[in-house]
Amino acid sequence: MRGFYIMVLLSILFGAEYLIIRYQLNSVTEAERKIDFARSVQVTNQEIALQLQFFIQGKTDIAAELASLADDQDHLLNTLGNGGRVDGSKHFLKPLSRLPRITYDNLREDWVAYKSTIQTLLNTAVVTEQPPLPLPADSVADTAPVAATTSGNINTSSAKLAFESRWLSLARWYDKLIIDLEEEVESKLRILAIAIGLSVLVNIVSVWVVFYLFRRKVLEPLKQLENSAASQSFTTGFDNNEIGVVASQIKNTIEDLRDATDFVVAIGEGKLDLDYKSLDADYKEGGNKLADSLIEMQTRLKALSEEERKRQWSNEGLAKFVDILRSSNNDLNLLGDKIIAALVQYTKSNQGALYILNDEDSRNKHLELISLFAFDIKKYEQQKIKLGEGILGQTFLEKETTYLTNMPESYIRITSGLGDASPRSLLLVPLKVDTQVYGIIELASFNEYLPHEIAFVEKLGESIASTLASVRAAQKNMQLIHQFQQQTEQMRAQEEEMRQNMEELQATQEEIARKEKSYLARIKELESETGGPSAQTEINDLKSRLETKEREHLAKTEELRALLAQKPVQGDDWQLASEVEKALKLNLQALRITQEELNRKG
């Protein structure tokens, strides 16, 4: 409030100074405007005098303009003395002050006399023009103007002396009036300078007074408050004002900061369950934003710590199962036993089982139990579940996780040396990669599974599914390799047999060629000899032998074709066998030609 009162007083002081200086400036401007206006009136009076000189010299056509200028000059003098609006502008003149008014009154009297002289000159200078007489053109016309001119010059000479004397007196009063107005301007400028100097002095004094009060009432208490805050030893004695309130607030804030510091240190040491009220018994929710923020931070840190613990648990579990899956072999049952045993122990379940899809028979696909842990082995030793049958079959078809907390009493029971009981929760997770399901993991426990545990089993299910798919693919590859090896052995045996057949056919071909030569030679001998019963008999014998060899050759050729048909893919040996077959066909054709020749000879 003290500062407000000081600002009000300073505002009033500055406003008064502004009004005073503004008034003096307006007075100076008004006086200068009167000087300019007086000079313009003087210039107008000089213009009237000049026009009157022209009139006296004989330029009588400006008489009306002179009369108008005289009236305008009378209006300007009236505005100069009594005040009024300046013609052609938006400025207003105030009446003259006392000293310039005395000079103006004398000027006004001379102007009245000067104006009356102008009126006298205008009235006495009228030249009467008479109409021309009927005289000869060379005499009367030249004498009349001369008489008129002579009379006008006499009147002008007498009026000029009175006009000049009035004009000189009027000019002196104009100069005296301007001098008085200039003295008035100088006087007002001196007053304006004094007013500005007093204003500056008053302002300087006011500033020093305000600075002294500000230093005494604000700066010194603030410095004391700064020292108290730096040493954290608060002193009393502050005025009951805003600074005193700030001091009290700072004291409370320092105390809150101490409590907050202790709370943050405790949180940094891992004491996330510390209650803030144990440090500040007066704490109320919403009353201390810093404490509220720290408590909210504590809550978030607890949540983040719990999330980190769950994440670390999941990562450690995945790393553990990665080692198990990497050490897998081609035995699905052994791999399943390792997986389900480790999974039941890691999730703290009581029972677990692993089912995989058996799709060897496309018409009888089913889930087959390959591994179990803590189950009744006799009951589940050779369990097979059809797709869509029961909860397991539905989970396989839906390809989504099934989590049950209320199971039928007869569904499953957990047994131990002390007895048996129904589990509290059951978790069924499909082992899938993309959209293809390879099996089901079934876990049962007396406790409920947490969301991060279910997410862990689901994520692990993808890795298990990939491993199972790889193992199954490896088993199929082994079977295919074994089958290929058997087929290779069979092919090798067939190739050996074919090679023997080819050698036999080659020997047969050589024998046929040799026989053919001998037959041809014998035929030539028979042709050279004369026909007789013995020659005919020998020819018939040759024909029968040739037919026999031809039938044997055809039988070998058909046998070779059958062997070639049994070969799935043609290789180099089969290409060679085909060439042999073509050669045998050519030989058969040659034998047929030979037989025809023998028949013709017979």
Coordinates of C-alpha atoms in Angstrom, one line a residue:
M1 CA 0.0 0.0 0.0
R2 CA 2.9 2.3 0.7
G3 CA 4.3 1.7 -2.7
F4 CA 0.8 2.3 -4.2
Y5 CA 0.5 5.7 -2.4
I6 CA 3.9 6.7 -3.6
M7 CA 3.0 5.8 -7.1
V8 CA -0.2 7.8 -6.9
L9 CA 1.7 10.9 -5.6
L10 CA 4.3 10.6 -8.3
S11 CA 1.6 10.2 -10.9
I12 CA -0.1 13.4 -9.7
L13 CA 3.3 15.2 -9.6
F14 CA 4.2 14.1 -13.1
G15 CA 0.7 15.0 -14.4
A16 CA 0.9 18.5 -12.9
E17 CA 4.3 19.0 -14.3
Y18 CA 3.1 17.9 -17.7
L19 CA 0.1 20.2 -17.6
I20 CA 2.2 23.2 -16.5
I21 CA 4.8 22.6 -19.2
R22 CA 2.2 21.9 -21.8
Y23 CA 0.4 25.2 -20.9
Q24 CA 3.6 27.2 -21.2
L25 CA 4.4 25.5 -24.5
N26 CA 1.0 26.4 -25.8
S27 CA 1.5 30.0 -24.6
V28 CA 4.8 30.3 -26.4
T29 CA 3.3 28.7 -29.5
E30 CA 0.3 31.2 -29.3
A31 CA 2.6 34.2 -29.0
E32 CA 4.7 33.0 -31.9
R33 CA 1.5 32.5 -33.9
K34 CA 0.4 36.1 -33.1
I35 CA 3.8 37.4 -34.4
D36 CA 3.4 35.5 -37.6
F37 CA -0.2 36.7 -38.0
A38 CA 0.9 40.3 -37.3
R39 CA 3.6 40.1 -39.9
S40 CA 1.1 38.7 -42.4
V41 CA -1.3 41.6 -41.6
Q42 CA 1.7 44.0 -42.1
V43 CA 2.4 42.4 -45.5
T44 CA -1.2 42.8 -46.5
N45 CA -1.1 46.5 -45.5
Q46 CA 2.0 46.9 -47.7
E47 CA 0.1 45.3 -50.6
I48 CA -2.7 47.8 -50.1
A49 CA -0.2 50.7 -50.2
L50 CA 1.3 49.3 -53.4
Q51 CA -2.1 49.0 -55.1
L52 CA -2.9 52.5 -54.0
Q53 CA 0.3 53.7 -55.6
F54 CA -0.9 52.1 -58.9
F55 CA -4.3 53.8 -58.4
I56 CA -2.8 57.2 -57.9
Q57 CA -0.6 56.7 -61.0
G58 CA -3.8 56.4 -63.0
K59 CA -4.7 52.7 -62.8
T60 CA -8.3 53.4 -61.8
D61 CA -9.7 50.0 -62.7
I62 CA -8.4 48.5 -59.3
A63 CA -10.6 50.8 -57.2
A64 CA -12.9 47.9 -56.3
E65 CA -10.0 45.6 -55.4
L66 CA -8.6 48.4 -53.2
A67 CA -11.9 48.7 -51.4
S68 CA -12.0 45.0 -50.9
L69 CA -8.5 44.8 -49.5
A70 CA -9.2 47.6 -47.1
D71 CA -12.2 45.7 -45.7
D72 CA -10.2 42.5 -45.4
Q73 CA -7.4 44.3 -43.7
D74 CA -9.9 45.7 -41.2
H75 CA -11.1 42.1 -40.5
L76 CA -7.5 40.9 -39.9
L77 CA -6.8 43.7 -37.5
N78 CA -10.0 42.9 -35.6
T79 CA -8.9 39.2 -35.4
L80 CA -5.4 40.2 -34.3
G81 CA -6.6 42.5 -31.5
N82 CA -9.7 40.7 -30.2
G83 CA -8.9 37.1 -31.1
G84 CA -10.6 34.6 -33.4
R85 CA -9.9 31.9 -36.0
V86 CA -7.2 32.5 -38.6
D87 CA -8.7 32.4 -42.0
G88 CA -7.6 29.2 -44.0
S89 CA -6.5 27.3 -40.9
K90 CA -7.8 25.5 -37.8
H91 CA -5.9 27.7 -35.3
F92 CA -7.5 30.3 -33.0
L93 CA -5.9 33.4 -31.6
K94 CA -6.5 34.7 -28.1
P95 CA -6.9 38.5 -27.5
L96 CA -3.8 40.5 -27.0
S97 CA -2.3 40.9 -23.6
R98 CA -2.0 44.3 -21.8
L99 CA 1.3 45.7 -23.3
P100 CA 0.7 44.6 -26.9
R101 CA -2.9 45.9 -26.6
I102 CA -1.7 49.4 -26.0
T103 CA 0.3 49.4 -29.2
Y104 CA -2.5 47.7 -31.1
D105 CA -4.9 50.5 -30.0
N106 CA -2.6 53.2 -31.5
L107 CA -2.2 51.1 -34.6
R108 CA -5.9 50.8 -34.9
E109 CA -6.4 54.5 -34.7
D110 CA -3.8 55.2 -37.5
W111 CA -5.4 52.4 -39.6
V112 CA -8.8 54.1 -39.3
A113 CA -7.3 57.4 -40.5
Y114 CA -5.4 55.5 -43.2
K115 CA -8.5 53.8 -44.4
S116 CA -10.4 57.1 -44.5
T117 CA -7.6 58.6 -46.6
I118 CA -8.0 55.6 -49.0
Q119 CA -11.7 56.2 -49.2
T120 CA -11.1 59.9 -49.9
L121 CA -8.7 59.1 -52.7
L122 CA -11.1 56.6 -54.2
N123 CA -14.0 59.2 -54.1
T124 CA -12.1 62.2 -55.4
A125 CA -10.3 60.4 -58.2
V126 CA -13.4 59.7 -60.2
V127 CA -13.0 61.0 -63.8
T128 CA -16.1 61.9 -65.6
E129 CA -16.2 60.8 -69.2
Q130 CA -18.4 62.9 -71.5
P131 CA -19.7 61.7 -74.9
P132 CA -17.9 63.1 -78.0
L133 CA -19.3 66.2 -79.8
P134 CA -20.0 66.3 -83.6
L135 CA -16.8 68.1 -84.4
P136 CA -14.2 67.3 -87.0
A137 CA -12.3 64.3 -86.2
D138 CA -8.9 66.0 -86.4
S139 CA -9.5 68.7 -83.8
V140 CA -12.0 67.9 -81.0
A141 CA -10.9 64.3 -80.5
D142 CA -7.4 65.3 -79.6
T143 CA -8.1 68.1 -77.1
A144 CA -10.7 66.3 -74.8
P145 CA -8.4 63.7 -73.2
V146 CA -5.8 66.3 -72.5
A147 CA -8.1 68.3 -70.4
A148 CA -9.2 65.3 -68.4
T149 CA -5.7 64.2 -67.7
T150 CA -4.7 67.6 -66.4
S151 CA -7.5 67.6 -63.9
G152 CA -6.7 64.1 -62.6
N153 CA -3.0 64.9 -62.0
I154 CA -3.9 67.9 -59.8
N155 CA -6.1 65.8 -57.5
T156 CA -3.6 62.9 -57.3
S157 CA -0.7 65.2 -56.2
S158 CA -2.7 66.7 -53.3
A159 CA -3.8 63.2 -52.1
K160 CA -0.4 61.6 -52.3
L161 CA 1.1 63.8 -49.6
A162 CA -1.6 62.8 -47.1
F163 CA -1.3 59.1 -48.0
E164 CA 2.4 58.9 -47.5
S165 CA 2.3 60.5 -44.1
R166 CA -0.4 58.1 -42.9
W167 CA 1.5 55.1 -44.3
L168 CA 4.8 56.0 -42.4
S169 CA 3.0 56.3 -39.1
L170 CA 1.1 53.0 -39.6
A171 CA 4.4 51.1 -40.5
R172 CA 6.0 52.3 -37.2
W173 CA 3.1 51.0 -35.1
Y174 CA 3.3 47.6 -36.9
D175 CA 7.0 47.4 -36.0
K176 CA 6.3 48.4 -32.4
L177 CA 3.6 45.7 -32.1
I178 CA 5.8 43.0 -33.4
I179 CA 8.5 44.0 -31.0
D180 CA 6.0 43.8 -28.1
L181 CA 4.9 40.4 -29.2
E182 CA 8.5 39.2 -29.4
E183 CA 9.2 40.5 -25.9
E184 CA 6.1 38.5 -24.7
V185 CA 7.5 35.4 -26.4
E186 CA 10.8 35.8 -24.7
S187 CA 9.1 36.3 -21.3
K188 CA 7.1 33.1 -21.8
L189 CA 10.2 31.1 -22.9
R190 CA 11.9 32.2 -19.7
I191 CA 8.9 31.0 -17.7
L192 CA 8.9 27.7 -19.6
A193 CA 12.6 27.2 -18.9
I194 CA 12.0 27.9 -15.2
A195 CA 9.1 25.4 -15.2
I196 CA 11.2 22.7 -16.8
G197 CA 14.1 23.3 -14.4
L198 CA 11.8 23.1 -11.4
S199 CA 10.2 19.9 -12.8
V200 CA 13.6 18.3 -13.3
L201 CA 14.7 19.3 -9.8
V202 CA 11.4 18.0 -8.3
N203 CA 11.8 14.7 -10.2
I204 CA 15.4 14.2 -9.1
V205 CA 14.4 14.8 -5.5
S206 CA 11.4 12.5 -5.9
V207 CA 13.6 9.7 -7.4
W208 CA 16.1 10.0 -4.5
V209 CA 13.3 9.9 -1.9
V210 CA 11.7 6.9 -3.6
F211 CA 15.1 5.2 -3.8
Y212 CA 15.8 5.9 -0.1
L213 CA 12.4 4.5 0.9
F214 CA 12.9 1.5 -1.5
R215 CA 16.3 0.8 0.0
R216 CA 15.2 1.2 3.5
K217 CA 11.9 -0.8 3.2
V218 CA 12.7 -3.3 0.5
L219 CA 16.4 -3.9 -0.3
E220 CA 17.6 -4.1 3.3
P221 CA 14.9 -6.5 4.4
L222 CA 15.6 -8.6 1.2
K223 CA 19.3 -8.7 1.9
Q224 CA 18.6 -9.8 5.5
L225 CA 16.2 -12.4 4.1
E226 CA 18.9 -13.6 1.6
N227 CA 21.5 -14.0 4.4
S228 CA 19.0 -15.9 6.6
A229 CA 18.1 -18.2 3.7
A230 CA 21.7 -18.8 2.8
S231 CA 22.6 -19.7 6.4
Q232 CA 19.2 -21.4 7.0
S233 CA 18.9 -19.6 10.3
F234 CA 15.8 -17.5 10.1
T235 CA 15.5 -14.4 12.2
T236 CA 12.4 -12.5 13.3
G237 CA 11.7 -8.8 13.2
F238 CA 10.4 -8.4 9.7
D239 CA 7.6 -6.0 9.2
N240 CA 4.1 -7.4 8.9
N241 CA 4.0 -6.8 5.2
E242 CA 4.6 -8.7 2.0
I243 CA 8.3 -9.3 2.8
G244 CA 7.3 -10.7 6.2
V245 CA 4.9 -13.1 4.5
V246 CA 7.6 -14.1 1.9
A247 CA 10.0 -14.7 4.8
S248 CA 7.5 -17.0 6.4
Q249 CA 6.8 -18.8 3.2
I250 CA 10.5 -19.3 2.5
K251 CA 11.0 -20.8 5.9
N252 CA 8.2 -23.3 5.3
T253 CA 9.6 -24.0 1.9
I254 CA 13.1 -24.7 3.3
E255 CA 11.6 -27.1 5.8
D256 CA 9.6 -28.8 3.0
L257 CA 12.8 -29.1 0.9
R258 CA 14.6 -30.7 3.8
D259 CA 11.8 -33.3 4.1
A260 CA 11.8 -33.7 0.3
T261 CA 15.6 -34.2 0.3
D262 CA 15.4 -36.9 3.0
F263 CA 12.6 -38.5 1.1
V264 CA 14.6 -38.5 -2.2
V265 CA 17.7 -39.8 -0.5
A266 CA 15.6 -42.7 0.9
I267 CA 14.2 -43.5 -2.5
G268 CA 17.7 -43.4 -4.0
E269 CA 18.7 -46.0 -1.4
G270 CA 15.9 -48.2 -2.7
K271 CA 13.4 -47.6 0.1
L272 CA 10.4 -47.3 -2.2
D273 CA 7.9 -48.2 0.6
L274 CA 8.8 -45.2 2.8
D275 CA 5.8 -43.2 4.0
Y276 CA 6.2 -39.4 3.5
K277 CA 4.2 -38.7 6.6
S278 CA 7.0 -40.3 8.7
L279 CA 9.1 -37.2 7.7
D280 CA 6.4 -34.5 7.8
A281 CA 3.6 -35.3 10.2
D282 CA 1.6 -32.2 9.0
Y283 CA 1.6 -33.3 5.4
K284 CA -1.8 -33.2 3.7
E285 CA -2.5 -34.2 0.1
G286 CA -2.8 -31.2 -2.1
G287 CA -1.2 -28.8 0.4
N288 CA 2.4 -29.4 -0.8
K289 CA 2.8 -29.8 -4.5
L290 CA 6.5 -30.9 -4.2
A291 CA 5.6 -33.6 -1.7
D292 CA 2.6 -34.6 -4.0
S293 CA 5.0 -34.8 -7.0
L294 CA 7.6 -36.9 -5.0
I295 CA 4.9 -39.3 -3.8
E296 CA 3.6 -39.7 -7.3
M297 CA 7.2 -40.2 -8.4
Q298 CA 7.6 -42.9 -5.8
T299 CA 4.5 -44.6 -7.0
R300 CA 5.8 -44.5 -10.6
L301 CA 9.2 -45.8 -9.6
K302 CA 7.5 -48.7 -7.7
A303 CA 5.5 -49.5 -10.9
L304 CA 8.7 -49.2 -13.0
S305 CA 10.6 -51.3 -10.6
E306 CA 7.9 -53.9 -10.7
E307 CA 7.8 -53.8 -14.5
E308 CA 11.6 -54.0 -14.7
R309 CA 11.5 -57.0 -12.3
K310 CA 8.9 -58.7 -14.6
R311 CA 10.9 -57.8 -17.7
Q312 CA 14.1 -59.2 -16.2
W313 CA 12.2 -62.3 -15.1
S314 CA 11.0 -62.8 -18.7
N315 CA 14.4 -62.1 -20.2
E316 CA 16.1 -64.5 -17.9
G317 CA 13.5 -67.1 -18.7
L318 CA 13.8 -66.6 -22.4
A319 CA 17.6 -66.9 -22.2
K320 CA 17.3 -70.1 -20.1
F321 CA 15.0 -71.7 -22.7
V322 CA 17.2 -70.5 -25.6
D323 CA 20.0 -72.6 -24.2
I324 CA 17.6 -75.6 -23.8
L325 CA 16.3 -75.1 -27.4
R326 CA 19.8 -74.8 -28.8
S327 CA 20.9 -78.0 -27.1
S328 CA 17.9 -79.8 -28.7
N329 CA 18.5 -83.0 -30.7
N330 CA 16.3 -84.8 -33.2
D331 CA 14.3 -86.6 -30.4
L332 CA 11.1 -84.7 -29.9
N333 CA 10.2 -86.6 -26.7
L334 CA 13.5 -85.8 -25.1
L335 CA 13.3 -82.2 -26.1
G336 CA 9.7 -81.9 -24.9
D337 CA 10.6 -83.4 -21.5
K338 CA 13.3 -80.7 -21.0
I339 CA 11.0 -77.9 -22.1
I340 CA 8.0 -78.8 -20.0
A341 CA 10.1 -79.6 -16.9
A342 CA 11.9 -76.3 -17.0
L343 CA 8.7 -74.4 -17.8
V344 CA 6.8 -75.8 -14.9
Q345 CA 9.6 -75.1 -12.5
Y346 CA 10.2 -71.5 -13.8
T347 CA 6.5 -70.5 -13.7
K348 CA 6.1 -72.3 -10.3
S349 CA 3.3 -74.4 -11.7
N350 CA 2.3 -77.8 -10.3
Q351 CA 1.7 -79.7 -13.5
G352 CA 2.5 -79.3 -17.2
A353 CA 2.1 -81.1 -20.5
L354 CA 3.3 -80.7 -24.1
Y355 CA 1.1 -81.7 -27.0
I356 CA 2.2 -81.7 -30.7
L357 CA 0.3 -82.0 -33.9
N358 CA 0.5 -85.3 -35.6
D359 CA -0.5 -84.8 -39.2
E360 CA 1.2 -87.9 -40.8
D361 CA -2.2 -89.2 -41.7
S362 CA -4.1 -86.3 -43.4
R363 CA -7.4 -88.0 -42.6
N364 CA -6.6 -88.4 -38.9
K365 CA -4.9 -85.3 -37.6
H366 CA -4.7 -85.2 -33.8
L367 CA -2.8 -83.8 -30.8
E368 CA -0.4 -86.2 -29.3
L369 CA 1.0 -86.0 -25.8
I370 CA 4.8 -86.2 -26.0
S371 CA 6.0 -84.9 -22.6
L372 CA 4.5 -84.4 -19.2
F373 CA 5.6 -83.3 -15.7
A374 CA 3.9 -84.2 -12.4
F375 CA 0.9 -85.7 -14.2
D376 CA -0.6 -89.1 -13.5
I377 CA 1.5 -91.0 -16.0
K378 CA -0.9 -94.0 -16.2
K379 CA -3.8 -91.7 -17.1
Y380 CA -2.0 -89.7 -19.7
E381 CA 0.6 -92.1 -21.0
Q382 CA -0.8 -92.4 -24.5
Q383 CA -3.3 -89.6 -24.7
K384 CA -4.4 -88.5 -28.2
I385 CA -6.9 -85.6 -28.7
K386 CA -8.8 -84.9 -31.9
L387 CA -8.8 -81.4 -33.3
G388 CA -11.7 -79.5 -31.8
E389 CA -12.2 -82.0 -29.0
G390 CA -12.4 -80.5 -25.5
I391 CA -10.6 -77.4 -24.3
L392 CA -7.3 -78.5 -25.9
G393 CA -8.9 -79.1 -29.3
Q394 CA -10.8 -75.8 -29.2
T395 CA -7.6 -73.9 -28.3
F396 CA -5.8 -75.5 -31.2
L397 CA -8.6 -74.5 -33.7
E398 CA -9.0 -70.9 -32.2
K399 CA -5.2 -70.4 -32.2
E400 CA -5.6 -68.2 -29.1
T401 CA -4.5 -68.6 -25.4
T402 CA -7.1 -70.1 -23.0
Y403 CA -6.8 -69.2 -19.4
L404 CA -9.3 -70.7 -16.9
T405 CA -9.7 -70.1 -13.2
N406 CA -12.7 -72.3 -12.6
M407 CA -12.3 -75.8 -14.0
P408 CA -14.6 -78.8 -13.5
E409 CA -13.7 -81.1 -10.7
S410 CA -13.2 -84.0 -13.0
Y411 CA -11.0 -82.2 -15.5
I412 CA -7.6 -82.6 -13.8
R413 CA -6.3 -83.1 -10.2
I414 CA -2.9 -82.5 -8.8
T415 CA -1.6 -85.3 -6.7
S416 CA 1.1 -85.5 -4.0
G417 CA 2.1 -87.7 -1.1
L418 CA -0.4 -85.8 1.1
G419 CA -3.3 -86.1 -1.3
D420 CA -4.8 -84.6 -4.4
A421 CA -6.8 -81.5 -5.2
S422 CA -8.1 -79.6 -8.2
P423 CA -5.9 -76.7 -9.5
R424 CA -7.0 -73.1 -9.2
S425 CA -6.0 -72.0 -12.7
L426 CA -5.3 -73.7 -16.0
L427 CA -3.3 -72.1 -18.9
L428 CA -3.4 -73.4 -22.5
V429 CA -1.0 -71.7 -24.9
P430 CA -0.9 -72.7 -28.6
L431 CA 2.6 -73.2 -30.1
K432 CA 2.3 -71.2 -33.3
V433 CA 4.5 -69.4 -35.9
D434 CA 2.5 -66.8 -37.7
T435 CA -0.8 -68.6 -38.2
Q436 CA 0.3 -72.2 -38.2
V437 CA -0.1 -74.1 -34.9
Y438 CA 2.4 -76.9 -34.1
G439 CA 1.1 -77.9 -30.6
I440 CA -0.2 -76.9 -27.2
I441 CA 1.4 -76.2 -23.8
E442 CA -0.8 -77.0 -20.8
L443 CA 0.0 -75.7 -17.3
A444 CA -1.9 -76.1 -14.1
S445 CA -1.3 -74.4 -10.7
F446 CA -2.9 -73.8 -7.3
N447 CA -2.1 -70.1 -7.9
E448 CA -3.4 -67.7 -10.5
Y449 CA -1.1 -66.8 -13.4
L450 CA -0.1 -63.1 -13.6
P451 CA -0.4 -61.3 -17.0
H452 CA 3.3 -61.1 -17.5
E453 CA 3.6 -64.8 -16.8
I454 CA 1.0 -65.6 -19.5
A455 CA 2.8 -63.2 -21.9
F456 CA 6.1 -64.9 -21.2
V457 CA 4.6 -68.4 -22.0
E458 CA 3.0 -67.0 -25.2
K459 CA 6.3 -65.5 -26.3
L460 CA 8.2 -68.6 -25.4
G461 CA 5.6 -70.7 -27.3
E462 CA 6.7 -69.0 -30.6
S463 CA 10.3 -70.1 -29.9
I464 CA 9.2 -73.6 -29.0
A465 CA 7.1 -73.8 -32.1
S466 CA 10.0 -72.8 -34.3
T467 CA 12.2 -75.3 -32.6
L468 CA 9.6 -78.1 -32.9
A469 CA 9.1 -77.2 -36.5
S470 CA 12.9 -77.4 -37.1
V471 CA 13.2 -80.7 -35.3
R472 CA 10.2 -82.2 -37.2
A473 CA 11.7 -80.9 -40.4
A474 CA 15.1 -82.4 -39.5
Q475 CA 13.4 -85.8 -38.8
K476 CA 11.6 -85.7 -42.1
N477 CA 14.9 -84.8 -43.8
M478 CA 16.6 -87.8 -42.1
Q479 CA 13.8 -90.0 -43.3
L480 CA 14.0 -88.6 -46.8
I481 CA 17.8 -89.0 -46.7
H482 CA 17.5 -92.7 -45.6
Q483 CA 14.8 -93.3 -48.2
F484 CA 17.0 -91.6 -50.9
Q485 CA 20.0 -93.8 -49.8
Q486 CA 17.8 -96.9 -50.3
Q487 CA 16.7 -95.7 -53.7
T488 CA 20.3 -94.9 -54.5
E489 CA 21.3 -98.5 -53.7
Q490 CA 18.5 -99.8 -55.8
M491 CA 19.5 -97.6 -58.7
R492 CA 23.0 -98.7 -58.4
A493 CA 21.9 -102.3 -58.6
Q494 CA 19.7 -101.5 -61.5
E495 CA 22.5 -99.7 -63.3
E496 CA 24.9 -102.7 -62.7
E497 CA 22.3 -105.0 -64.1
M498 CA 21.7 -102.7 -67.0
R499 CA 25.4 -102.5 -67.6
Q500 CA 25.6 -106.3 -67.7
N501 CA 22.6 -106.4 -70.1
M502 CA 24.3 -103.9 -72.3
E503 CA 27.5 -105.9 -72.4
E504 CA 25.4 -109.0 -73.2
L505 CA 23.7 -107.1 -76.0
Q506 CA 27.0 -105.9 -77.3
A507 CA 28.3 -109.4 -77.4
T508 CA 25.1 -110.5 -79.1
Q509 CA 25.5 -107.7 -81.6
E510 CA 29.0 -108.8 -82.3
E511 CA 27.9 -112.4 -82.7
I512 CA 25.1 -111.3 -85.0
A513 CA 27.5 -109.3 -87.1
R514 CA 29.9 -112.2 -87.3
K515 CA 27.1 -114.6 -88.2
E516 CA 25.7 -112.2 -90.7
K517 CA 29.1 -112.0 -92.5
S518 CA 29.3 -115.8 -92.5
Y519 CA 25.7 -116.0 -93.8
L520 CA 26.4 -113.5 -96.5
A521 CA 29.6 -115.3 -97.5
R522 CA 27.8 -118.6 -97.6
I523 CA 25.0 -117.2 -99.6
K524 CA 27.5 -115.9 -102.2
E525 CA 29.1 -119.4 -102.3
L526 CA 25.7 -121.0 -102.9
E527 CA 24.8 -118.5 -105.6
S528 CA 28.1 -119.3 -107.4
E529 CA 27.3 -123.0 -107.2
T530 CA 24.6 -124.7 -109.3
G531 CA 21.4 -125.2 -107.6
G532 CA 20.9 -128.8 -106.2
P533 CA 19.2 -130.5 -103.4
S534 CA 22.1 -130.1 -101.0
A535 CA 22.3 -126.4 -101.7
Q536 CA 18.6 -125.9 -101.2
T537 CA 18.8 -127.8 -97.9
E538 CA 21.7 -125.6 -96.7
I539 CA 19.8 -122.5 -97.6
N540 CA 16.8 -123.6 -95.6
D541 CA 19.0 -124.4 -92.7
L542 CA 20.5 -120.9 -92.9
K543 CA 17.1 -119.4 -93.0
S544 CA 16.0 -121.2 -89.8
R545 CA 19.1 -120.2 -88.0
L546 CA 18.6 -116.6 -89.1
E547 CA 15.0 -116.6 -87.9
T548 CA 16.1 -118.1 -84.5
K549 CA 18.8 -115.4 -84.1
E550 CA 16.3 -112.7 -85.0
R551 CA 13.7 -113.9 -82.4
E552 CA 16.5 -114.0 -79.7
H553 CA 17.6 -110.5 -80.7
L554 CA 13.9 -109.2 -80.5
A555 CA 13.6 -110.8 -77.0
K556 CA 16.7 -109.1 -75.8
T557 CA 15.5 -105.8 -77.3
E558 CA 12.1 -106.0 -75.5
E559 CA 13.9 -106.9 -72.2
L560 CA 16.1 -103.8 -72.6
R561 CA 13.1 -101.6 -73.2
A562 CA 11.5 -102.9 -70.0
L563 CA 14.6 -102.1 -68.0
L564 CA 14.7 -98.7 -69.6
A565 CA 11.1 -98.1 -68.6
Q566 CA 11.9 -98.8 -64.9
K567 CA 14.5 -96.1 -64.8
P568 CA 12.9 -92.9 -63.4
V569 CA 15.4 -90.4 -64.8
Q570 CA 17.6 -90.9 -67.8
G571 CA 21.3 -90.6 -67.3
D572 CA 24.4 -91.2 -69.4
D573 CA 24.1 -95.0 -69.1
W574 CA 20.5 -95.0 -70.3
Q575 CA 21.5 -92.7 -73.2
L576 CA 24.1 -95.3 -74.2
A577 CA 21.5 -98.1 -73.9
S578 CA 19.1 -96.1 -76.2
E579 CA 21.9 -95.8 -78.7
V580 CA 22.6 -99.6 -78.5
E581 CA 18.9 -100.2 -79.0
K582 CA 18.9 -98.1 -82.2
A583 CA 22.0 -100.0 -83.4
L584 CA 20.3 -103.3 -82.7
K585 CA 17.2 -102.2 -84.6
L586 CA 19.4 -101.4 -87.6
N587 CA 21.0 -104.8 -87.4
L588 CA 17.6 -106.4 -87.2
Q589 CA 16.6 -104.5 -90.3
A590 CA 19.8 -105.8 -92.1
L591 CA 18.9 -109.4 -91.0
R592 CA 15.4 -109.0 -92.4
I593 CA 16.9 -107.9 -95.7
T594 CA 19.3 -110.9 -95.7
Q595 CA 16.4 -113.3 -95.0
E596 CA 14.4 -111.8 -97.9
E597 CA 17.3 -112.3 -100.1
L598 CA 17.6 -115.9 -99.0
N599 CA 13.9 -116.5 -99.6
R600 CA 14.3 -115.0 -103.0
K601 CA 17.3 -117.2 -103.8
G602 CA 15.4 -120.3 -102.5

